[in-house]
Tab-separated table of N, CA and C in Angstrom:
chain	number	residue	atom	x	y	z
A	384	MET	N	45.370	36.779	54.993
A	384	MET	CA	45.753	35.846	53.977
A	384	MET	C	47.059	36.332	53.356
A	385	SER	N	47.964	35.401	53.121
A	385	SER	CA	49.237	35.708	52.476
A	385	SER	C	49.184	35.295	51.018
A	386	CYS	N	49.993	35.964	50.202
A	386	CYS	CA	49.986	35.658	48.777
A	386	CYS	C	51.363	35.945	48.192
A	387	PRO	N	51.861	35.059	47.322
A	387	PRO	CA	53.140	35.336	46.659
A	387	PRO	C	52.929	36.084	45.356
A	388	HIS	N	53.945	36.808	44.941
A	388	HIS	CA	53.950	37.427	43.608
A	388	HIS	C	54.170	36.352	42.554
A	389	ALA	N	53.693	36.602	41.338
A	389	ALA	CA	54.005	35.732	40.202
A	389	ALA	C	55.453	35.966	39.808
A	390	ARG	N	56.109	34.908	39.357
A	390	ARG	CA	57.530	34.999	39.050
A	390	ARG	C	57.790	35.267	37.576
A	391	VAL	N	59.048	35.527	37.286
A	391	VAL	CA	59.492	35.798	35.922
A	391	VAL	C	59.402	34.536	35.071
A	392	VAL	N	59.188	34.715	33.758
A	392	VAL	CA	59.067	33.557	32.877
A	392	VAL	C	59.875	33.691	31.592
A	393	GLN	N	60.569	34.795	31.377
A	393	GLN	CA	61.335	35.007	30.150
A	393	GLN	C	62.389	33.916	29.993
A	394	GLY	N	62.539	33.439	28.777
A	394	GLY	CA	63.544	32.432	28.499
A	394	GLY	C	63.019	31.019	28.567
A	395	THR	N	61.765	30.847	28.943
A	395	THR	CA	61.204	29.505	29.057
A	395	THR	C	60.708	28.988	27.722
A	396	GLY	N	60.508	29.873	26.743
A	396	GLY	CA	59.918	29.469	25.480
A	396	GLY	C	58.412	29.358	25.568
A	397	ARG	N	57.849	29.700	26.723
A	397	ARG	CA	56.409	29.615	26.949
A	397	ARG	C	55.893	30.974	27.399
A	398	LEU	N	54.957	31.499	26.701
A	398	LEU	CA	54.217	32.694	27.125
A	398	LEU	C	55.051	33.940	27.352
A	399	ASP	N	56.318	33.950	26.935
A	399	ASP	CA	57.202	35.058	27.271
A	399	ASP	C	56.548	36.434	27.137
A	400	ALA	N	56.273	36.861	25.920
A	400	ALA	CA	55.741	38.211	25.701
A	400	ALA	C	54.313	38.343	26.206
A	401	ARG	N	53.519	37.311	26.087
A	401	ARG	CA	52.123	37.383	26.512
A	401	ARG	C	51.975	37.342	28.027
A	402	ALA	N	52.916	36.723	28.711
A	402	ALA	CA	52.803	36.577	30.157
A	402	ALA	C	53.187	37.845	30.912
A	403	ARG	N	54.058	38.663	30.338
A	403	ARG	CA	54.560	39.832	31.066
A	403	ARG	C	53.457	40.794	31.509
A	404	PRO	N	52.539	41.228	30.638
A	404	PRO	CA	51.503	42.160	31.102
A	404	PRO	C	50.637	41.562	32.221
A	405	TRP	N	50.332	40.276	32.094
A	405	TRP	CA	49.549	39.625	33.151
A	405	TRP	C	50.332	39.606	34.453
A	406	ARG	N	51.626	39.230	34.383
A	406	ARG	CA	52.449	39.145	35.594
A	406	ARG	C	52.563	40.503	36.271
A	407	VAL	N	52.789	41.541	35.488
A	407	VAL	CA	52.914	42.892	36.042
A	407	VAL	C	51.607	43.319	36.706
A	408	ALA	N	50.481	43.112	36.041
A	408	ALA	CA	49.173	43.483	36.606
A	408	ALA	C	48.861	42.655	37.847
A	409	HIS	N	49.157	41.376	37.791
A	409	HIS	CA	48.922	40.471	38.924
A	409	HIS	C	49.719	40.936	40.146
A	410	ASN	N	51.009	41.186	39.947
A	410	ASN	CA	51.861	41.601	41.058
A	410	ASN	C	51.456	42.971	41.597
A	411	GLU	N	51.040	43.870	40.722
A	411	GLU	CA	50.588	45.192	41.164
A	411	GLU	C	49.335	45.053	42.039
A	412	PHE	N	48.403	44.204	41.620
A	412	PHE	CA	47.188	43.973	42.412
A	412	PHE	C	47.537	43.399	43.778
A	413	ILE	N	48.392	42.394	43.790
A	413	ILE	CA	48.773	41.770	45.062
A	413	ILE	C	49.429	42.794	45.981
A	414	SER	N	50.280	43.644	45.431
A	414	SER	CA	51.021	44.606	46.248
A	414	SER	C	50.184	45.767	46.744
A	415	THR	N	49.178	46.184	45.980
A	415	THR	CA	48.490	47.436	46.297
A	415	THR	C	47.013	47.303	46.644
A	416	SER	N	46.420	46.143	46.462
A	416	SER	CA	44.968	46.013	46.630
A	416	SER	C	44.513	46.069	48.078
A	417	GLY	N	45.383	45.723	49.008
A	417	GLY	CA	44.965	45.659	50.406
A	417	GLY	C	44.200	44.385	50.728
A	418	GLU	N	44.096	43.474	49.781
A	418	GLU	CA	43.365	42.221	49.973
A	418	GLU	C	44.145	41.208	50.802
A	419	PHE	N	45.430	41.414	50.936
A	419	PHE	CA	46.274	40.422	51.595
A	419	PHE	C	46.961	41.028	52.810
A	420	ASP	N	47.121	40.205	53.839
A	420	ASP	CA	47.801	40.645	55.054
A	420	ASP	C	49.312	40.704	54.867
A	421	ALA	N	49.818	39.865	53.964
A	421	ALA	CA	51.263	39.797	53.728
A	421	ALA	C	51.520	39.364	52.289
A	422	VAL	N	52.665	39.771	51.784
A	422	VAL	CA	53.049	39.420	50.416
A	422	VAL	C	54.495	38.932	50.434
A	423	ALA	N	54.730	37.783	49.806
A	423	ALA	CA	56.089	37.289	49.605
A	423	ALA	C	56.451	37.596	48.158
A	424	ASP	N	57.398	38.463	47.959
A	424	ASP	CA	57.748	38.913	46.614
A	424	ASP	C	58.778	37.972	45.991
A	425	PHE	N	58.319	36.786	45.564
A	425	PHE	CA	59.207	35.803	44.961
A	425	PHE	C	59.767	36.304	43.640
A	426	ASP	N	59.034	37.143	42.958
A	426	ASP	CA	59.533	37.736	41.715
A	426	ASP	C	60.819	38.513	41.984
A	427	ARG	N	60.797	39.356	42.986
A	427	ARG	CA	61.973	40.165	43.342
A	427	ARG	C	63.121	39.283	43.820
A	428	ILE	N	62.805	38.248	44.579
A	428	ILE	CA	63.832	37.365	45.133
A	428	ILE	C	64.555	36.595	44.036
A	429	LEU	N	63.813	36.087	43.058
A	429	LEU	CA	64.378	35.165	42.068
A	429	LEU	C	64.893	35.818	40.792
A	430	ARG	N	64.443	37.034	40.491
A	430	ARG	CA	64.809	37.603	39.189
A	430	ARG	C	66.256	38.095	39.160
A	431	SER	N	66.788	38.103	37.962
A	431	SER	CA	68.143	38.576	37.755
A	431	SER	C	68.185	40.091	37.903
A	432	PRO	N	69.182	40.633	38.595
A	432	PRO	CA	69.299	42.092	38.695
A	432	PRO	C	69.708	42.724	37.362
A	433	TYR	N	70.182	41.914	36.439
A	433	TYR	CA	70.632	42.408	35.136
A	433	TYR	C	69.532	42.344	34.082
A	434	ASP	N	68.556	41.461	34.277
A	434	ASP	CA	67.436	41.310	33.358
A	434	ASP	C	66.233	40.867	34.176
A	435	HIS	N	65.387	41.822	34.538
A	435	HIS	CA	64.258	41.546	35.429
A	435	HIS	C	63.225	40.605	34.844
A	436	GLU	N	63.383	40.249	33.586
A	436	GLU	CA	62.453	39.318	32.949
A	436	GLU	C	62.948	37.870	33.034
A	437	ARG	N	64.092	37.647	33.647
A	437	ARG	CA	64.659	36.296	33.722
A	437	ARG	C	64.989	35.926	35.162
A	438	ILE	N	64.916	34.632	35.431
A	438	ILE	CA	65.310	34.126	36.739
A	438	ILE	C	66.843	34.215	36.859
A	439	LEU	N	67.327	34.539	38.013
A	439	LEU	CA	68.764	34.612	38.266
A	439	LEU	C	69.373	33.230	38.017
A	440	PRO	N	70.389	33.112	37.179
A	440	PRO	CA	70.957	31.799	36.866
A	440	PRO	C	71.330	30.977	38.105
A	441	PHE	N	71.761	31.622	39.159
A	441	PHE	CA	72.131	30.941	40.406
A	441	PHE	C	70.940	30.179	40.992
A	442	PHE	N	69.708	30.657	40.721
A	442	PHE	CA	68.496	30.033	41.256
A	442	PHE	C	67.771	29.156	40.225
A	443	ASP	N	68.237	29.106	39.004
A	443	ASP	CA	67.560	28.427	37.897
A	443	ASP	C	67.864	26.926	37.919
A	444	ASN	N	66.808	26.088	37.792
A	444	ASN	CA	67.035	24.648	37.764
A	444	ASN	C	67.383	24.160	36.357
A	445	GLY	N	67.405	25.071	35.394
A	445	GLY	CA	67.772	24.725	34.035
A	445	GLY	C	66.660	24.926	33.031
A	446	ASP	N	65.405	25.023	33.499
A	446	ASP	CA	64.296	25.236	32.561
A	446	ASP	C	63.915	26.702	32.448
A	447	HIS	N	64.608	27.574	33.180
A	447	HIS	CA	64.400	29.025	33.167
A	447	HIS	C	63.030	29.426	33.726
A	448	LEU	N	62.395	28.512	34.448
A	448	LEU	CA	61.085	28.786	35.033
A	448	LEU	C	61.038	28.402	36.508
A	449	HIS	N	61.525	27.211	36.833
A	449	HIS	CA	61.437	26.713	38.203
A	449	HIS	C	62.762	26.905	38.934
A	450	PRO	N	62.685	27.274	40.207
A	450	PRO	CA	63.918	27.447	40.971
A	450	PRO	C	64.539	26.102	41.347
A	451	ASN	N	65.849	26.108	41.499
A	451	ASN	CA	66.564	24.947	42.012
A	451	ASN	C	66.450	24.954	43.539
A	452	ASP	N	67.168	24.067	44.200
A	452	ASP	CA	67.079	23.992	45.659
A	452	ASP	C	67.505	25.300	46.326
A	453	THR	N	68.522	25.947	45.784
A	453	THR	CA	68.976	27.224	46.344
A	453	THR	C	67.898	28.293	46.173
A	454	GLY	N	67.242	28.302	45.024
A	454	GLY	CA	66.141	29.235	44.786
A	454	GLY	C	64.965	28.974	45.710
A	455	MET	N	64.659	27.684	45.924
A	455	MET	CA	63.571	27.331	46.850
A	455	MET	C	63.894	27.815	48.264
A	456	GLN	N	65.163	27.674	48.660
A	456	GLN	CA	65.558	28.148	49.982
A	456	GLN	C	65.451	29.666	50.069
A	457	ALA	N	65.820	30.361	49.004
A	457	ALA	CA	65.696	31.825	48.987
A	457	ALA	C	64.234	32.235	49.118
A	458	MET	N	63.334	31.496	48.463
A	458	MET	CA	61.906	31.791	48.580
A	458	MET	C	61.433	31.538	50.013
A	459	ALA	N	61.849	30.426	50.593
A	459	ALA	CA	61.461	30.114	51.972
A	459	ALA	C	61.977	31.183	52.933
A	460	ASP	N	63.210	31.622	52.712
A	460	ASP	CA	63.797	32.653	53.578
A	460	ASP	C	63.073	33.992	53.450
A	461	ALA	N	62.386	34.218	52.335
A	461	ALA	CA	61.677	35.483	52.112
A	461	ALA	C	60.342	35.544	52.837
A	462	VAL	N	59.857	34.402	53.321
A	462	VAL	CA	58.560	34.367	54.013
A	462	VAL	C	58.784	34.659	55.487
A	463	ARG	N	58.084	35.686	55.956
A	463	ARG	CA	58.167	36.027	57.381
A	463	ARG	C	57.164	35.142	58.124
A	464	LEU	N	57.670	34.265	58.985
A	464	LEU	CA	56.807	33.302	59.655
A	464	LEU	C	55.726	33.967	60.495
A	465	ARG	N	56.004	35.122	61.051
A	465	ARG	CA	54.992	35.798	61.868
A	465	ARG	C	53.768	36.198	61.018
A	466	ASP	N	53.973	36.373	59.701
A	466	ASP	CA	52.859	36.700	58.831
A	466	ASP	C	51.934	35.503	58.598
A	467	LEU	N	52.402	34.317	58.929
A	467	LEU	CA	51.590	33.118	58.737
A	467	LEU	C	50.831	32.722	59.999
A	468	ALA	N	50.986	33.493	61.063
A	468	ALA	CA	50.313	33.184	62.315
A	468	ALA	C	48.790	33.193	62.117
A	469	CYS	N	48.165	32.191	62.680
A	469	CYS	CA	46.704	32.076	62.582
A	469	CYS	C	46.078	32.365	63.936
A	470	ASP	N	44.934	32.941	63.922
A	470	ASP	CA	44.173	33.179	65.140
A	470	ASP	C	43.389	31.912	65.427
A	471	ARG	N	43.872	31.108	66.370
A	471	ARG	CA	43.221	29.829	66.667
A	471	ARG	C	41.792	30.016	67.168
A	472	GLY	N	41.501	31.166	67.725
A	472	GLY	CA	40.157	31.422	68.214
A	472	GLY	C	39.141	31.557	67.092
A	473	ALA	N	39.628	31.833	65.893
A	473	ALA	CA	38.721	32.032	64.755
A	473	ALA	C	38.273	30.706	64.141
A	474	LEU	N	38.923	29.585	64.546
A	474	LEU	CA	38.584	28.280	63.970
A	474	LEU	C	37.316	27.716	64.515
């Protein structure tokens, strides 16, 4: 099973300070639990290198939460298609 990391939310006016501990714990679990076969680190892809709590302006659609088309493409490019392969025999 594949799973994405939770993304940054600072600057949205919603849940900023309260969301950070959850996001950090969530991403740590996804990365280290061994529960997933693959992880797409959308947090790392979309966050600003200057402020890890904010989406990179180049990828921001203007609400500081959702990626624009360029951000969506960056997320798609971060997914390794071989990690999505299914064992048809298991169906």
